[in-house]
Amino acid sequence: MLKKLFPNAEEKCSSHDIRGNYHGLKFDHRNSIETITEEYNTSWREACDSARQREQLKAESARRDAERLAEIAQLKARLREYEDCQPDNAAAPA
């Protein structure tokens, strides 16, 4: 529209892409709102999936640690039972 009104005018701005970043995402100023929203939603979904995966790994690690501690406790209890059943070696003649 402006080109029709001012056909002899020059374009002097060459830095349209200066503000084309949002939290590390590169946006072309010519993109539509739908494209930008889609790119944002994709990045947000990836961030949420990554956070969910970290939480799952953390929970799995905690579960394995709890299983190991329970196994160690069982082994210690069995060792105490075994030691309690053994005759006292100190009373044996030398």
Short mmCIF file of C-alpha atoms in Angstrom, two decimals:
data_model
loop_
_atom_site.label_atom_id
_atom_site.label_comp_id
_atom_site.label_asym_id
_atom_site.label_seq_id
_atom_site.Cartn_x
_atom_site.Cartn_y
_atom_site.Cartn_z
CA MET A 1 0.00 0.00 0.00
CA LEU A 2 2.74 2.46 0.93
CA LYS A 3 4.69 1.55 -2.21
CA LYS A 4 1.70 2.64 -4.27
CA LEU A 5 1.39 5.90 -2.36
CA PHE A 6 5.13 6.62 -2.43
CA PRO A 7 6.62 4.84 -5.46
CA ASN A 8 9.92 6.75 -5.34
CA ALA A 9 10.60 6.12 -1.64
CA GLU A 10 13.65 4.04 -0.67
CA GLU A 11 13.70 1.28 1.92
CA LYS A 12 16.53 2.01 4.32
CA CYS A 13 15.97 -0.60 7.02
CA SER A 14 18.08 -3.71 6.56
CA SER A 15 17.85 -5.14 10.07
CA HIS A 16 14.44 -6.78 10.12
CA ASP A 17 15.83 -9.93 11.74
CA ILE A 18 17.41 -8.27 14.80
CA ARG A 19 14.53 -9.19 17.11
CA GLY A 20 13.87 -12.57 15.55
CA ASN A 21 14.80 -14.62 18.64
CA TYR A 22 12.67 -15.69 21.58
CA HIS A 23 14.35 -17.81 24.28
CA GLY A 24 16.77 -19.17 21.72
CA LEU A 25 14.10 -19.91 19.11
CA LYS A 26 14.73 -18.23 15.77
CA PHE A 27 11.61 -16.66 14.27
CA ASP A 28 11.46 -15.16 10.82
CA HIS A 29 9.49 -11.91 10.95
CA ARG A 30 7.60 -13.04 7.87
CA ASN A 31 6.14 -16.08 9.64
CA SER A 32 2.51 -16.09 10.57
CA ILE A 33 1.26 -16.20 14.14
CA GLU A 34 0.17 -19.81 13.56
CA THR A 35 3.71 -20.85 12.59
CA ILE A 36 5.26 -19.09 15.57
CA THR A 37 2.67 -20.61 17.93
CA GLU A 38 3.28 -24.06 16.46
CA GLU A 39 7.06 -23.71 16.89
CA TYR A 40 6.59 -22.50 20.46
CA ASN A 41 4.19 -25.35 21.28
CA THR A 42 6.61 -27.88 19.81
CA SER A 43 9.48 -26.49 21.89
CA TRP A 44 7.30 -26.39 25.01
CA ARG A 45 6.19 -30.00 24.46
CA GLU A 46 9.83 -31.09 24.06
CA ALA A 47 10.79 -29.26 27.26
CA CYS A 48 7.91 -30.89 29.17
CA ASP A 49 8.79 -34.32 27.79
CA SER A 50 12.41 -33.83 28.81
CA ALA A 51 11.41 -32.76 32.33
CA ARG A 52 9.02 -35.72 32.60
CA GLN A 53 11.75 -38.10 31.48
CA ARG A 54 14.20 -36.68 34.06
CA GLU A 55 11.58 -37.15 36.80
CA GLN A 56 10.94 -40.74 35.68
CA LEU A 57 14.67 -41.52 35.70
CA LYS A 58 14.99 -39.95 39.15
CA ALA A 59 12.05 -42.01 40.48
CA GLU A 60 13.47 -45.19 38.94
CA SER A 61 16.87 -44.51 40.51
CA ALA A 62 15.26 -43.92 43.91
CA ARG A 63 13.28 -47.17 43.57
CA ARG A 64 16.45 -49.14 42.72
CA ASP A 65 18.29 -47.54 45.67
CA ALA A 66 15.44 -48.52 48.00
CA GLU A 67 15.51 -52.10 46.68
CA ARG A 68 19.27 -52.29 47.25
CA LEU A 69 18.94 -50.98 50.81
CA ALA A 70 16.17 -53.49 51.53
CA GLU A 71 18.33 -56.32 50.15
CA ILE A 72 21.28 -55.20 52.29
CA ALA A 73 19.04 -55.11 55.37
CA GLN A 74 17.83 -58.66 54.63
CA LEU A 75 21.39 -59.92 54.19
CA LYS A 76 22.46 -58.31 57.48
CA ALA A 77 19.50 -59.92 59.26
CA ARG A 78 20.39 -63.35 57.81
CA LEU A 79 24.03 -62.87 58.86
CA ARG A 80 22.95 -62.04 62.43
CA GLU A 81 20.73 -65.14 62.50
CA TYR A 82 23.60 -67.26 61.24
CA GLU A 83 26.01 -65.81 63.82
CA ASP A 84 23.46 -66.40 66.60
CA CYS A 85 23.17 -70.08 65.64
CA GLN A 86 26.93 -70.72 65.70
CA PRO A 87 28.49 -72.17 68.87
CA ASP A 88 30.71 -69.80 70.79
CA ASN A 89 34.24 -70.37 69.45
CA ALA A 90 35.81 -68.68 72.48
CA ALA A 91 34.88 -71.61 74.78
CA ALA A 92 36.70 -74.20 72.65
CA PRO A 93 39.92 -75.65 74.14
CA ALA A 94 43.12 -74.43 72.64
#
